[in-house]
Structures are given as structure tokens and as C-alpha cells.
Coordinates of C-alpha atoms in Angstrom, one line a residue:
M1 CA -8.2 -55.6 12.1
F2 CA -6.7 -55.2 8.7
E3 CA -8.7 -56.4 5.7
T4 CA -6.6 -59.0 3.9
F5 CA -6.7 -59.6 0.2
K6 CA -6.8 -63.3 -0.5
T7 CA -5.0 -63.5 -3.9
V8 CA -2.9 -61.2 -6.0
T9 CA -2.0 -62.1 -9.6
M10 CA 1.4 -60.6 -9.7
A11 CA 1.7 -60.9 -13.5
Q12 CA -1.0 -58.3 -13.6
M13 CA 0.4 -55.9 -11.0
A14 CA 2.1 -53.1 -13.0
T15 CA 0.8 -49.7 -12.0
F16 CA 0.5 -47.4 -9.0
D17 CA -3.3 -47.5 -9.3
D18 CA -3.1 -51.2 -8.4
V19 CA -1.4 -50.1 -5.1
L20 CA -4.3 -47.7 -4.4
E21 CA -6.7 -50.5 -5.1
V22 CA -5.0 -52.5 -2.3
T23 CA -4.5 -49.7 0.2
G24 CA -8.0 -48.4 -0.2
R25 CA -9.7 -46.6 -3.0
I26 CA -10.6 -43.7 -0.8
G27 CA -10.1 -44.1 3.0
W28 CA -9.4 -42.0 6.0
F29 CA -5.9 -41.2 4.8
Q30 CA -7.2 -39.6 1.6
I31 CA -10.0 -37.8 3.5
R32 CA -7.7 -36.5 6.1
S33 CA -5.3 -35.2 3.4
F34 CA -8.1 -33.7 1.5
I35 CA -9.3 -31.7 4.5
F36 CA -6.0 -30.0 4.7
L37 CA -6.0 -29.3 1.0
L38 CA -9.5 -27.7 1.3
I39 CA -8.2 -25.3 4.0
T40 CA -5.4 -24.3 1.7
H41 CA -7.8 -23.3 -1.1
L42 CA -10.1 -21.5 1.4
I43 CA -7.1 -19.3 2.5
G44 CA -6.0 -19.0 -1.1
S45 CA -9.4 -17.4 -2.0
W46 CA -9.1 -14.9 0.8
V47 CA -5.5 -14.1 -0.2
V48 CA -6.4 -13.6 -3.8
F49 CA -9.4 -11.4 -3.3
A50 CA -8.6 -9.6 -0.1
L51 CA -7.3 -6.5 -2.0
V52 CA -10.9 -5.9 -3.2
F53 CA -11.7 -4.9 0.3
I54 CA -8.4 -3.8 1.9
G55 CA -7.6 -1.8 -1.2
G56 CA -11.0 -0.4 -2.0
T57 CA -11.4 3.3 -2.6
N58 CA -14.1 5.1 -0.6
D59 CA -15.7 8.3 -1.7
H60 CA -13.4 11.2 -0.7
W61 CA -13.0 14.9 -0.8
C62 CA -10.5 17.5 0.4
T63 CA -10.2 18.1 4.1
V64 CA -10.2 21.8 5.2
G65 CA -8.3 21.9 8.4
Q66 CA -9.8 25.2 9.7
L67 CA -13.3 23.8 9.5
E68 CA -12.7 20.5 11.2
Q69 CA -13.8 21.8 14.7
E70 CA -16.7 23.8 13.4
D71 CA -20.1 22.5 14.7
C72 CA -22.5 24.8 12.6
M73 CA -24.4 25.8 15.8
E74 CA -25.0 29.3 14.4
L75 CA -26.9 27.7 11.5
N76 CA -28.9 25.3 13.7
M77 CA -27.7 22.2 11.8
T78 CA -27.3 18.6 12.8
S79 CA -23.9 17.0 12.8
S80 CA -24.5 15.1 9.5
D81 CA -25.9 18.3 7.8
C82 CA -22.9 20.2 9.0
D83 CA -20.5 17.6 7.5
Q84 CA -22.3 17.8 4.2
L85 CA -22.1 21.6 4.3
K86 CA -18.4 21.5 4.9
R87 CA -18.0 19.3 1.8
D88 CA -20.2 21.6 -0.3
L89 CA -18.2 24.6 0.8
T90 CA -15.1 23.0 -0.7
T91 CA -16.5 21.2 -3.8
S92 CA -19.9 22.6 -4.8
G93 CA -19.9 23.4 -8.6
L94 CA -16.8 21.3 -9.3
S95 CA -16.9 18.4 -11.7
E96 CA -17.2 14.9 -10.2
G97 CA -13.5 14.2 -10.8
D98 CA -12.3 17.6 -9.5
A99 CA -14.5 17.4 -6.4
K100 CA -12.4 14.4 -5.2
C101 CA -9.0 16.1 -5.7
M102 CA -9.5 19.9 -5.7
K103 CA -11.1 22.4 -3.4
Y104 CA -12.0 26.1 -3.2
N105 CA -9.5 28.2 -1.4
I106 CA -11.5 29.4 1.7
S107 CA -8.4 29.9 3.9
G108 CA -9.1 32.0 7.0
N109 CA -12.9 31.7 6.9
D110 CA -15.3 30.0 9.2
V111 CA -18.4 28.1 8.1
V112 CA -20.7 31.1 8.0
S113 CA -18.3 33.4 6.1
A114 CA -17.2 30.6 3.8
L115 CA -20.9 30.0 3.0
A116 CA -21.4 33.6 2.2
Q117 CA -18.3 33.6 0.0
L118 CA -19.5 30.5 -1.9
E119 CA -22.8 32.2 -2.7
D120 CA -21.0 35.1 -4.2
V121 CA -20.9 35.4 -8.0
T122 CA -17.1 35.3 -7.9
K123 CA -16.1 32.0 -6.3
P124 CA -12.7 31.4 -4.6
D125 CA -9.8 30.0 -6.5
V126 CA -9.6 26.3 -6.9
I127 CA -6.5 24.6 -5.4
P128 CA -5.3 21.0 -4.9
C129 CA -6.0 19.2 -1.5
D130 CA -3.3 20.5 0.8
D131 CA -4.8 19.2 4.1
G132 CA -5.3 15.6 3.1
W133 CA -8.7 14.0 2.4
T134 CA -11.8 13.0 4.3
Y135 CA -13.2 9.6 3.5
D136 CA -16.8 8.3 3.5
R137 CA -16.6 4.8 5.0
S138 CA -20.1 3.7 4.1
M139 CA -18.7 1.2 1.5
Y140 CA -15.3 0.2 2.9
G141 CA -13.7 0.4 6.3
I142 CA -10.2 1.7 6.8
T143 CA -8.3 0.6 3.7
V144 CA -4.7 0.9 2.4
T145 CA -6.0 3.5 0.0
E146 CA -7.1 5.7 2.9
E147 CA -4.1 5.1 5.1
W148 CA -1.6 6.0 2.5
N149 CA -3.9 8.4 0.5
L150 CA -3.7 6.4 -2.7
V151 CA -6.1 8.8 -4.5
C152 CA -5.9 11.5 -7.2
D153 CA -2.3 11.5 -8.5
Y154 CA -1.7 8.1 -6.8
S155 CA -5.1 6.5 -7.7
T156 CA -3.4 3.9 -10.0
I157 CA -1.4 2.4 -7.2
P158 CA -4.2 0.0 -5.9
N159 CA -4.3 -1.4 -9.5
I160 CA -0.5 -1.7 -9.5
L161 CA -0.7 -3.6 -6.2
M162 CA -3.1 -6.1 -7.8
S163 CA -0.9 -6.5 -10.8
T164 CA 2.1 -7.0 -8.5
F165 CA 0.3 -9.8 -6.7
F166 CA -0.5 -11.5 -9.9
G167 CA 3.1 -11.1 -11.0
G168 CA 4.1 -13.1 -7.9
I169 CA 1.6 -15.7 -8.9
L170 CA 3.0 -15.9 -12.4
L171 CA 6.5 -16.4 -11.0
G172 CA 5.2 -19.0 -8.5
C173 CA 3.7 -21.0 -11.3
L174 CA 7.1 -21.4 -12.9
V175 CA 9.3 -21.9 -9.9
F176 CA 7.2 -24.2 -7.7
G177 CA 5.9 -26.2 -10.6
Y178 CA 9.5 -27.0 -11.4
L179 CA 10.5 -27.6 -7.8
A180 CA 7.6 -29.8 -7.0
D181 CA 8.7 -32.2 -9.7
R182 CA 12.4 -32.0 -8.6
I183 CA 12.3 -32.0 -4.8
G184 CA 8.8 -33.3 -4.2
R185 CA 5.3 -32.1 -3.5
Y186 CA 5.6 -32.3 0.3
R187 CA 8.7 -30.1 0.7
V188 CA 7.2 -27.5 -1.7
F189 CA 3.9 -27.5 0.3
C190 CA 5.7 -26.8 3.6
I191 CA 7.9 -24.1 2.1
C192 CA 4.9 -22.4 0.5
I193 CA 2.7 -22.5 3.5
I194 CA 5.3 -21.1 5.8
G195 CA 6.4 -18.5 3.3
A196 CA 2.8 -17.4 2.6
A197 CA 1.9 -17.2 6.3
L198 CA 4.9 -15.0 7.1
C199 CA 4.4 -12.7 4.1
S200 CA 0.7 -12.3 4.9
L201 CA 1.3 -11.4 8.6
L202 CA 4.2 -9.1 7.8
S203 CA 2.1 -7.3 5.2
A204 CA -0.4 -6.4 8.0
L205 CA 2.5 -4.6 9.7
S206 CA 3.7 -2.7 6.6
P207 CA 4.8 0.8 7.4
H208 CA 4.8 1.9 3.7
V209 CA 3.0 1.1 0.5
L210 CA 6.3 -0.1 -1.1
V211 CA 6.8 -2.6 1.6
F212 CA 3.2 -3.7 1.3
G213 CA 3.5 -4.1 -2.4
S214 CA 6.7 -6.2 -2.1
L215 CA 5.1 -8.5 0.5
R216 CA 2.0 -8.9 -1.7
F217 CA 4.3 -10.0 -4.5
M218 CA 5.9 -12.6 -2.3
L219 CA 2.5 -13.6 -1.0
G220 CA 1.3 -14.4 -4.5
F221 CA 4.5 -16.2 -5.2
F222 CA 4.2 -18.6 -2.2
M223 CA 0.4 -18.9 -2.2
Y224 CA 0.0 -20.1 -5.7
G225 CA 2.8 -22.5 -5.2
S226 CA 0.8 -24.1 -2.4
A227 CA -2.4 -24.2 -4.4
L228 CA -0.8 -25.8 -7.4
V229 CA 1.0 -28.5 -5.3
T230 CA -2.1 -29.3 -3.2
F231 CA -4.2 -29.8 -6.4
V232 CA -1.7 -32.2 -7.8
I233 CA -1.4 -34.1 -4.5
A234 CA -5.2 -34.4 -4.4
T235 CA -5.4 -36.0 -7.8
E236 CA -2.4 -38.3 -7.2
L237 CA -3.8 -40.0 -4.1
V238 CA -6.9 -41.4 -5.6
L239 CA -8.1 -43.7 -8.4
P240 CA -9.6 -42.4 -11.6
D241 CA -13.3 -42.7 -10.5
K242 CA -12.7 -40.5 -7.5
R243 CA -10.3 -38.0 -9.1
V244 CA -13.1 -35.8 -10.4
Y245 CA -14.5 -35.3 -7.0
L246 CA -11.2 -34.4 -5.3
G247 CA -9.8 -32.5 -8.3
T248 CA -13.0 -30.3 -8.6
G249 CA -13.8 -30.3 -4.9
V250 CA -11.0 -28.0 -4.0
W251 CA -12.6 -25.2 -6.1
Y252 CA -15.7 -25.5 -4.0
C253 CA -13.7 -24.3 -1.0
F254 CA -12.2 -21.5 -3.2
A255 CA -15.7 -20.3 -4.1
L256 CA -16.8 -20.6 -0.5
G257 CA -14.0 -18.3 0.5
Q258 CA -15.4 -15.7 -1.9
V259 CA -18.8 -16.0 -0.4
L260 CA -17.5 -15.6 3.2
L261 CA -14.9 -12.9 2.6
P262 CA -17.4 -9.9 2.3
G263 CA -18.9 -10.9 5.7
L264 CA -15.5 -10.8 7.3
A265 CA -14.8 -7.5 5.7
I266 CA -17.9 -6.0 7.2
L267 CA -17.2 -7.4 10.6
I268 CA -13.5 -6.4 10.5
P269 CA -13.4 -2.9 8.8
N270 CA -9.7 -2.3 9.5
W271 CA -7.5 -3.6 6.7
R272 CA -4.6 -4.6 9.0
H273 CA -6.9 -6.6 11.3
L274 CA -8.7 -8.2 8.4
I275 CA -5.3 -9.5 7.0
I276 CA -4.4 -10.9 10.4
V277 CA -7.8 -12.7 10.8
T278 CA -7.7 -14.2 7.3
T279 CA -4.1 -15.4 8.0
M280 CA -5.1 -17.3 11.2
P281 CA -6.4 -20.4 9.2
F282 CA -2.7 -21.0 8.3
L283 CA -2.4 -22.3 11.9
L284 CA -4.9 -25.1 10.9
L285 CA -2.4 -26.3 8.4
V286 CA 0.5 -26.8 10.9
P287 CA -0.8 -30.3 11.8
A288 CA -0.6 -31.1 8.0
F289 CA 3.2 -31.1 8.3
W290 CA 2.8 -34.3 10.5
F291 CA -0.2 -35.9 8.8
L292 CA 0.5 -35.3 5.2
T293 CA 3.2 -37.3 3.4
E294 CA 5.1 -37.0 0.2
S295 CA 3.1 -38.2 -2.8
P296 CA 4.0 -41.9 -3.1
R297 CA 3.3 -41.7 -6.9
W298 CA 6.0 -39.0 -7.2
L299 CA 8.4 -41.0 -5.0
V300 CA 8.0 -44.0 -7.3
A301 CA 8.6 -41.8 -10.3
D302 CA 11.7 -40.3 -8.6
E303 CA 12.9 -43.9 -8.0
N304 CA 12.9 -43.4 -4.2
F305 CA 11.4 -46.8 -3.7
E306 CA 12.3 -47.2 0.0
E307 CA 10.5 -44.0 1.0
A308 CA 7.6 -44.8 -1.3
E309 CA 7.2 -48.1 0.5
K310 CA 7.1 -46.4 3.9
V311 CA 4.4 -44.0 2.6
I312 CA 2.4 -46.8 1.0
Q313 CA 2.6 -48.7 4.3
E314 CA 1.4 -45.7 6.1
I315 CA -1.6 -45.3 3.8
A316 CA -2.5 -49.0 4.3
K317 CA -2.2 -48.6 8.0
V318 CA -4.4 -45.5 8.3
N319 CA -7.0 -47.1 5.9
K320 CA -6.8 -50.4 7.8
K321 CA -5.6 -52.5 4.8
E322 CA -2.8 -55.0 4.3
I323 CA -0.4 -55.0 1.4
P324 CA 0.6 -58.3 -0.2
H325 CA 4.4 -58.7 0.4
N326 CA 5.3 -58.9 -3.3
L327 CA 3.2 -56.0 -4.5
L328 CA 5.8 -53.2 -4.0
T329 CA 8.5 -55.4 -5.4
K330 CA 6.6 -55.9 -8.6
L331 CA 5.8 -52.2 -8.9
R332 CA 9.4 -51.4 -8.5
E333 CA 10.5 -53.9 -11.2
E334 CA 7.9 -52.7 -13.7
Y335 CA 8.8 -49.0 -13.2
V336 CA 12.6 -49.7 -13.5
K337 CA 11.9 -51.6 -16.7
A338 CA 9.8 -48.7 -18.1
Q339 CA 12.4 -46.2 -17.2
A340 CA 15.1 -48.3 -18.9
D341 CA 13.3 -47.8 -22.1
E342 CA 12.9 -44.1 -21.8
Q343 CA 13.8 -41.1 -19.7
T344 CA 10.9 -38.9 -18.5
T345 CA 12.4 -35.5 -18.9
F346 CA 11.0 -32.2 -20.2
R347 CA 13.4 -32.4 -23.2
N348 CA 12.0 -35.7 -24.2
L349 CA 8.5 -34.4 -23.8
I350 CA 9.0 -31.6 -26.2
R351 CA 10.7 -33.9 -28.7
N352 CA 7.7 -36.2 -28.7
P353 CA 5.4 -34.8 -31.5
V354 CA 2.2 -36.2 -29.9
L355 CA 2.9 -34.7 -26.4
M356 CA 4.1 -31.5 -28.0
V357 CA 0.7 -31.1 -29.8
Y358 CA -1.1 -31.7 -26.5
F359 CA 1.1 -29.2 -24.8
I360 CA 0.6 -26.4 -27.3
C361 CA -3.1 -27.0 -27.4
L362 CA -3.3 -26.8 -23.6
L363 CA -1.3 -23.6 -23.5
Y364 CA -3.8 -21.9 -25.7
I365 CA -6.8 -23.5 -24.0
W366 CA -5.6 -22.3 -20.5
F367 CA -5.0 -18.9 -22.0
A368 CA -8.5 -18.7 -23.5
Q369 CA -10.2 -20.1 -20.4
S370 CA -8.7 -17.4 -18.2
F371 CA -9.1 -14.7 -20.9
V372 CA -12.8 -15.3 -21.2
Y373 CA -13.4 -15.9 -17.5
Y374 CA -11.8 -12.6 -16.4
G375 CA -13.2 -10.8 -19.4
L376 CA -16.8 -11.8 -18.5
S377 CA -16.2 -11.2 -14.8
L378 CA -14.8 -7.7 -15.3
G379 CA -17.3 -6.9 -18.0
T380 CA -20.4 -7.8 -15.9
S381 CA -19.1 -6.9 -12.5
S382 CA -21.4 -4.0 -11.9
L383 CA -24.7 -5.4 -10.6
G384 CA -26.0 -2.1 -9.3
M385 CA -25.8 -3.2 -5.6
N386 CA -23.6 -3.1 -2.6
I387 CA -20.1 -4.3 -3.3
H388 CA -20.2 -6.9 -0.5
A389 CA -23.5 -8.4 -1.7
A390 CA -22.3 -8.4 -5.3
F391 CA -19.0 -10.1 -4.4
S392 CA -20.8 -12.8 -2.4
I393 CA -23.3 -13.5 -5.2
S394 CA -20.4 -13.7 -7.7
G395 CA -18.8 -16.4 -5.6
A396 CA -22.1 -18.2 -5.0
V397 CA -22.8 -18.4 -8.8
E398 CA -19.6 -20.6 -9.1
L399 CA -20.8 -23.3 -6.7
P400 CA -23.4 -24.8 -9.0
A401 CA -20.9 -24.4 -11.9
Y402 CA -18.4 -26.8 -10.1
A403 CA -21.2 -29.3 -9.4
F404 CA -22.1 -29.2 -13.1
S405 CA -18.4 -29.6 -13.9
M406 CA -18.2 -32.9 -11.9
F407 CA -21.5 -34.2 -13.4
T408 CA -20.5 -33.6 -17.0
M409 CA -17.0 -34.9 -16.6
N410 CA -18.3 -38.2 -15.0
K411 CA -21.1 -38.5 -17.5
F412 CA -19.5 -37.4 -20.8
G413 CA -15.8 -37.5 -20.2
R414 CA -13.2 -34.7 -20.1
R415 CA -13.1 -33.7 -23.7
L416 CA -16.8 -33.5 -24.4
S417 CA -17.5 -31.8 -21.1
T418 CA -14.8 -29.1 -21.3
G419 CA -15.1 -28.6 -25.1
G420 CA -18.9 -28.3 -24.9
L421 CA -18.9 -25.9 -21.9
T422 CA -16.2 -23.7 -23.6
F423 CA -18.2 -23.7 -26.8
V424 CA -21.4 -22.6 -24.9
A425 CA -19.4 -19.8 -23.2
G426 CA -18.2 -18.6 -26.7
L427 CA -21.7 -18.7 -28.1
A428 CA -23.0 -16.7 -25.0
C429 CA -20.4 -14.0 -25.7
L430 CA -21.3 -13.7 -29.3
G431 CA -25.0 -14.0 -28.6
T432 CA -24.8 -11.1 -26.1
I433 CA -23.9 -8.8 -28.9
L434 CA -27.2 -9.4 -30.6
I435 CA -29.4 -9.0 -27.5
P436 CA -30.5 -5.5 -26.4
V437 CA -29.5 -4.3 -22.9
G438 CA -31.8 -5.7 -20.3
P439 CA -32.4 -8.8 -18.0
F440 CA -32.3 -11.3 -20.9
R441 CA -28.8 -10.0 -22.0
V442 CA -27.6 -10.3 -18.4
T443 CA -29.0 -13.8 -18.2
V444 CA -27.1 -14.9 -21.3
A445 CA -23.9 -13.3 -20.0
M446 CA -24.3 -15.2 -16.8
V447 CA -24.8 -18.5 -18.7
G448 CA -21.5 -17.7 -20.4
K449 CA -19.8 -17.1 -17.0
F450 CA -21.3 -20.3 -15.6
A451 CA -20.0 -22.3 -18.5
I452 CA -16.5 -20.9 -18.5
T453 CA -16.3 -21.4 -14.7
A454 CA -17.2 -25.1 -15.0
S455 CA -14.8 -25.7 -18.0
F456 CA -12.0 -23.8 -16.3
A457 CA -12.3 -26.3 -13.3
N458 CA -12.2 -29.2 -15.8
I459 CA -9.0 -28.2 -17.6
Y460 CA -6.9 -28.3 -14.3
L461 CA -7.9 -32.0 -13.9
H462 CA -7.6 -32.9 -17.5
T463 CA -4.1 -31.5 -17.7
S464 CA -2.9 -33.4 -14.7
E465 CA -4.3 -36.7 -16.2
I466 CA -2.4 -36.3 -19.5
F467 CA 1.2 -35.7 -18.5
P468 CA 3.5 -38.1 -16.6
T469 CA 4.1 -37.9 -12.9
P470 CA 7.7 -36.5 -13.1
L471 CA 6.5 -33.6 -15.2
R472 CA 2.9 -33.2 -14.0
T473 CA 3.4 -30.1 -11.8
S474 CA 5.9 -28.5 -14.1
V475 CA 3.5 -28.7 -17.1
T476 CA 0.5 -27.6 -15.0
G477 CA 2.6 -24.6 -13.7
I478 CA 3.6 -23.6 -17.3
C479 CA -0.1 -23.8 -18.4
S480 CA -1.0 -21.7 -15.4
V481 CA 1.4 -19.0 -16.7
A482 CA -0.5 -19.0 -19.9
A483 CA -3.7 -18.6 -17.8
R484 CA -2.2 -15.6 -16.0
V485 CA -1.3 -14.0 -19.3
G486 CA -4.9 -14.4 -20.4
G487 CA -6.1 -12.8 -17.2
M488 CA -3.8 -9.8 -17.7
V489 CA -4.8 -9.4 -21.4
A490 CA -8.6 -9.4 -20.7
P491 CA -8.8 -5.9 -19.1
L492 CA -6.8 -4.5 -22.1
I493 CA -9.2 -6.0 -24.5
L494 CA -12.2 -4.4 -22.7
V495 CA -10.6 -1.0 -23.6
L496 CA -11.3 -1.8 -27.3
G497 CA -14.9 -1.3 -26.5
Q498 CA -14.2 2.5 -26.9
Y499 CA -13.8 1.9 -30.6
W500 CA -16.6 -0.7 -31.1
V501 CA -18.7 -1.6 -28.2
S502 CA -19.0 -5.3 -29.3
L503 CA -15.3 -5.9 -30.1
P504 CA -14.4 -7.3 -26.7
L505 CA -17.2 -9.8 -26.8
V506 CA -16.2 -10.9 -30.3
C507 CA -12.6 -11.5 -29.1
F508 CA -13.9 -13.5 -26.1
G509 CA -16.4 -15.5 -28.1
V510 CA -14.0 -16.4 -31.0
S511 CA -11.2 -17.3 -28.5
A512 CA -13.6 -19.7 -26.6
I513 CA -14.9 -21.4 -29.7
L514 CA -11.3 -22.0 -31.0
A515 CA -10.4 -23.5 -27.6
A516 CA -13.4 -25.7 -27.7
F517 CA -12.3 -27.2 -31.0
L518 CA -8.7 -27.7 -29.8
M519 CA -10.1 -29.7 -26.8
F520 CA -10.8 -32.5 -29.3
M521 CA -7.1 -32.7 -30.2
L522 CA -6.5 -34.0 -26.6
P523 CA -6.9 -37.6 -25.4
E524 CA -9.9 -38.7 -23.3
T525 CA -8.7 -39.5 -19.8
K526 CA -11.9 -40.5 -18.0
G527 CA -11.3 -43.7 -16.0
R528 CA -7.7 -44.1 -17.1
S529 CA -4.6 -44.5 -14.9
M530 CA -2.5 -41.4 -14.4
P531 CA 0.6 -41.8 -16.7
D532 CA 4.0 -42.2 -15.0
T533 CA 6.1 -42.2 -18.2
I534 CA 6.1 -40.4 -21.5
G535 CA 5.1 -43.7 -23.1
D536 CA 2.1 -43.9 -20.8
S537 CA 1.0 -40.4 -21.9
V538 CA 1.3 -41.3 -25.6
K539 CA -0.7 -44.5 -25.1
L540 CA -3.7 -42.4 -23.8
R541 CA -4.7 -42.0 -27.5
R542 CA -5.6 -45.7 -27.8
V543 CA -5.8 -47.3 -24.3
P544 CA -9.4 -48.1 -23.4
V545 CA -11.3 -46.4 -20.6
R546 CA -11.7 -48.2 -17.3
N547 CA -15.2 -48.0 -16.0
E548 CA -16.0 -47.2 -12.3
D549 CA -16.6 -50.8 -11.6
N550 CA -13.0 -51.5 -12.9
S551 CA -14.3 -53.3 -16.0
V552 CA -12.6 -52.3 -19.2
G553 CA -14.4 -51.1 -22.3
G554 CA -12.1 -52.8 -24.7
A555 CA -9.8 -55.7 -25.3
V556 CA -6.6 -54.3 -23.8
T557 CA -6.3 -53.5 -20.0
T558 CA -4.0 -51.0 -18.5
T559 CA -4.7 -51.8 -14.8
N560 CA -6.1 -54.9 -13.3
T561 CA -8.4 -55.9 -10.5
I562 CA -7.4 -57.5 -7.3
T563 CA -9.5 -60.4 -6.1
S564 CA -10.7 -59.9 -2.6

């Protein structure tokens, strides 16, 4: 049976959060939707980091065709000793770099005569690899690097492939952020999921590295579009007191994907098979096309009230609630009245000095968060252990960071939590300069990474809570572009360590501390309704915070309770 609300004071009904109060603060509809969103971020993690394993470079050396069938029987050697001897015959005495790309010219010799020639004072001429390469698969399985011999003169191509993928992400930030605010979250979600699944599967069939690189670009384009939209949907379906859990919870699945991916790479050593297996979870998202709906908050902002009413009725039905007959009418009247006073367009946003300050601050904060995050990750990535174990540990470290993110946002609010964590990350970067190499320095660096991971999760949610519904995804997408720029700049800053070893850490530390101070230029959004108009966003500076029990810490209320 539906739970019926006895009275509704219509004079107080004015916001979409009031609708969520009636249809269920968090019910099976929200939980069901959130499960699909979690799957999206799990797949997203595998898509983003797959190239670490499918594009890894194994140790390699020149193949000598004439020695391939030699078994070293005359020398009484085991198979492994014979393989090592063949390698020594072609590379012994060469520098580490040359040993991977050059070989001694021992044409026409067998193992025994080649060994005698190698021991001679006058060694054979050195020539480039002309028979291809032999790969040691003790670290990675069969990778794109091995299949297309992306080594030596072509060794930069795997890095270019990664940059190509991030280029697709950058474009996706702009295109799908805009489209989600124009044609709706649901349509963009469907387009992106289908596009990403097709690009991923087709990349596993790539006949050439150029085809693979093009498909990776398109995969990044579609995949980030789905991740951006699903995050916005998650935050728009719940009330303020649950927004932290859903907004940050998606990153748990992203980190879990990092923990699981190395195990899959070990079990599935062929890069084509690994792509196919990690693409299979897309099938789990097919039911989402029937169970997910358009964001009703966006439908109201788009003035599609008839469709919004259908979706709201669906939420109430799934959550076993009943909507008062005049609730949606009042919501429509209030929104039309608000829109009559102002138009929520990007042009009006940038004309508003308050929101423009918020926007500029956030662009820098997103840049700095990504800049420091990737700078610390790349600068401390070598843990002196197996790549699979190191990668899993790196993902596992982020899990408690997200828990800490949720705790601090609920306890101290968005500004103090994000600003404080970013400041700690900056201090850790600067403090690392003063600490000698050793376990204590690594610990301080990990504290910095922990802090920047938690604050990076915070800023996604904070941004979505500041800007109005018709512009929310567009603004988040543009801020994501700033973050991508930060991620691309970080490796270049690390190069400055050649001139002064501490210079990169100084850049990271100063950037983080400046971002921490800029956080306090933004409004506190803890417990507040998501704004639907530019006026709502501007009022965040002075509207009081609503507590989790719906009481208001001030004289003026923005949303009101419904008596049950």
C-alpha cells in the first residue's frame, strides 16, 4: 500500500526537493538507479587504466632468426640457459639502451661459432634489429606494444596512445556537458554507453595501431560523457543529506576497478581478450535503458512539465509513496514564476559577477586538484615492486580517502573539508622537500596523495551544488576540461626536476595552497537545495543551511517540511 501524507501546506511547496520529500528521500528507485551508475564507473576505471597493461612494454631484445631453432645440445645447456646465451650473443657488452634495439652481426653462425666469435677481441659489427624482437613476458602478457613492435624508434607511440585517449576525454567534457543540459541526461547516457561499448569492442579487433588509436580517442570521448552524466544524475535524484553518499560513492567503484584490474590482467594476458572481457559489463547496463528515467529535476528546468510529472509519478510508485494532487501544480507555478524573472542561460551566468567569480575560482581549483593528483601519482609511482601489486595498492589507498571525504563533508561542510584537505596536500608537497629520502618521506608523500584524492572527490559534488540545473552539466564539463589540462601539465612539470630536483614539488605545493584559499571564495552548500535558477545560485551566499533533520539553522527557510 502507498504511504499517504496527511497534509500538505501548499504555500510552502516551492522546490524540487519538496517533491523528493514526498516521493521518498531515498527509496528503491534511487537505489536501483545508483546500482547502474556504479557499474558505469567500474567500467570507466577499466577503460581509463587498461592501457597500463595492454600497452605495457616488456623487456625485449633483438631476435636472431638463424638461432631460433638452436637447442644448445652441444653445450649441454638447459632450455632457459640456452635462451639467455642467445640473448648474450647478440647484446653482451652493449649499453642497456642499445641492448634493446641493436645486436651484433653474427650472420651465418650457429650458437657455438657465434660464442667463439663473441669471445674474440674484435667483436662483430653492431646493427639494428632486422629480424624483429623477442619479448620477456614475465611482467606483461601479449600487449599492443609487442604485437605492433612499438619499441625503439616507435617507443613513444604507447605514450601518444594515452594522450590520444585523454584528448577524447577532453572533447567529451565539452560536448556531452553541453548536450546533457540541452537534450537531457538520459539521452546522453544512452548515446555514450552504446558508443563506448562499440568503440571498446572494435578496438579489440584493430588491425593496425592507427585504427586502435582512433578508437581509443572515441572511447575516451564517449566514456567520459557517460561518467559525467551519471554523476550528475546521482546527485539530482536525492536530497542534500544523502547527496554526499551518492556523489562520493561512485568514486568507490572507480577505485575498486583499479584494485581488480591487475588481477584480470594476470588471468587474461592477451590484450585483445582483456579488452573484450572488460567490455562485457556494458551488457549489465542494457537494462538501465528501461529502468533509468530522465532526471525529473532537469525536465522541470527544461519546462517539460508533463514528462516530469510522469517521471515523478514513477518514482513515487517504485518507492511506494503517494503524491498530493496539487504538489506538481504548485511546483510548476513556482518554476514558471521564477523563469519569468530571469533566463537561466550561460550568457546570463557569465554576466553575473557573483557566479563568474565562482566559475573562475572553480576552474583554477579543478586544474590544481588534477595537477597535484597526477603530479604526486606520477612522481611516487615506483614502489619497487611488481607492477600489478603496485597498481592494486595505488587503487586501494584511494578507498579510505573517499570515506574520509564523505566524513569531512558531512561534518565540516564542503568549503572547510575541501579547502583543508587541499591545504594539507600542499603542505605535504612542500614538506617532502625538507625530508631526506626514506620511509618517512614516502609516508608524507602518501599523506599528500590521500588528501588530494579526498579533496578531488569533494570538488565534483561541490560544483554540482553551486550551479543551476539547466547549466549544471555544462559547467561541470568545462571544469573537467580544466582538470584534464592540469593532468597533462603535471608530467611536463616533473621534467623541471632536471634543473632543480625540488622544483616540481614547489609547483605542486604552491598550486594546492592557492586552491585551498580560493575554496573560501565559494558558498557553503551543505544541506542546501540544489539551485534551479541563477537567482538560486546567487542566494547560496546567504541562505541558511538545512540540517539533516530538515530543521533550519536560521530565520529564513528555502525548503519546507511535509507533515506526515
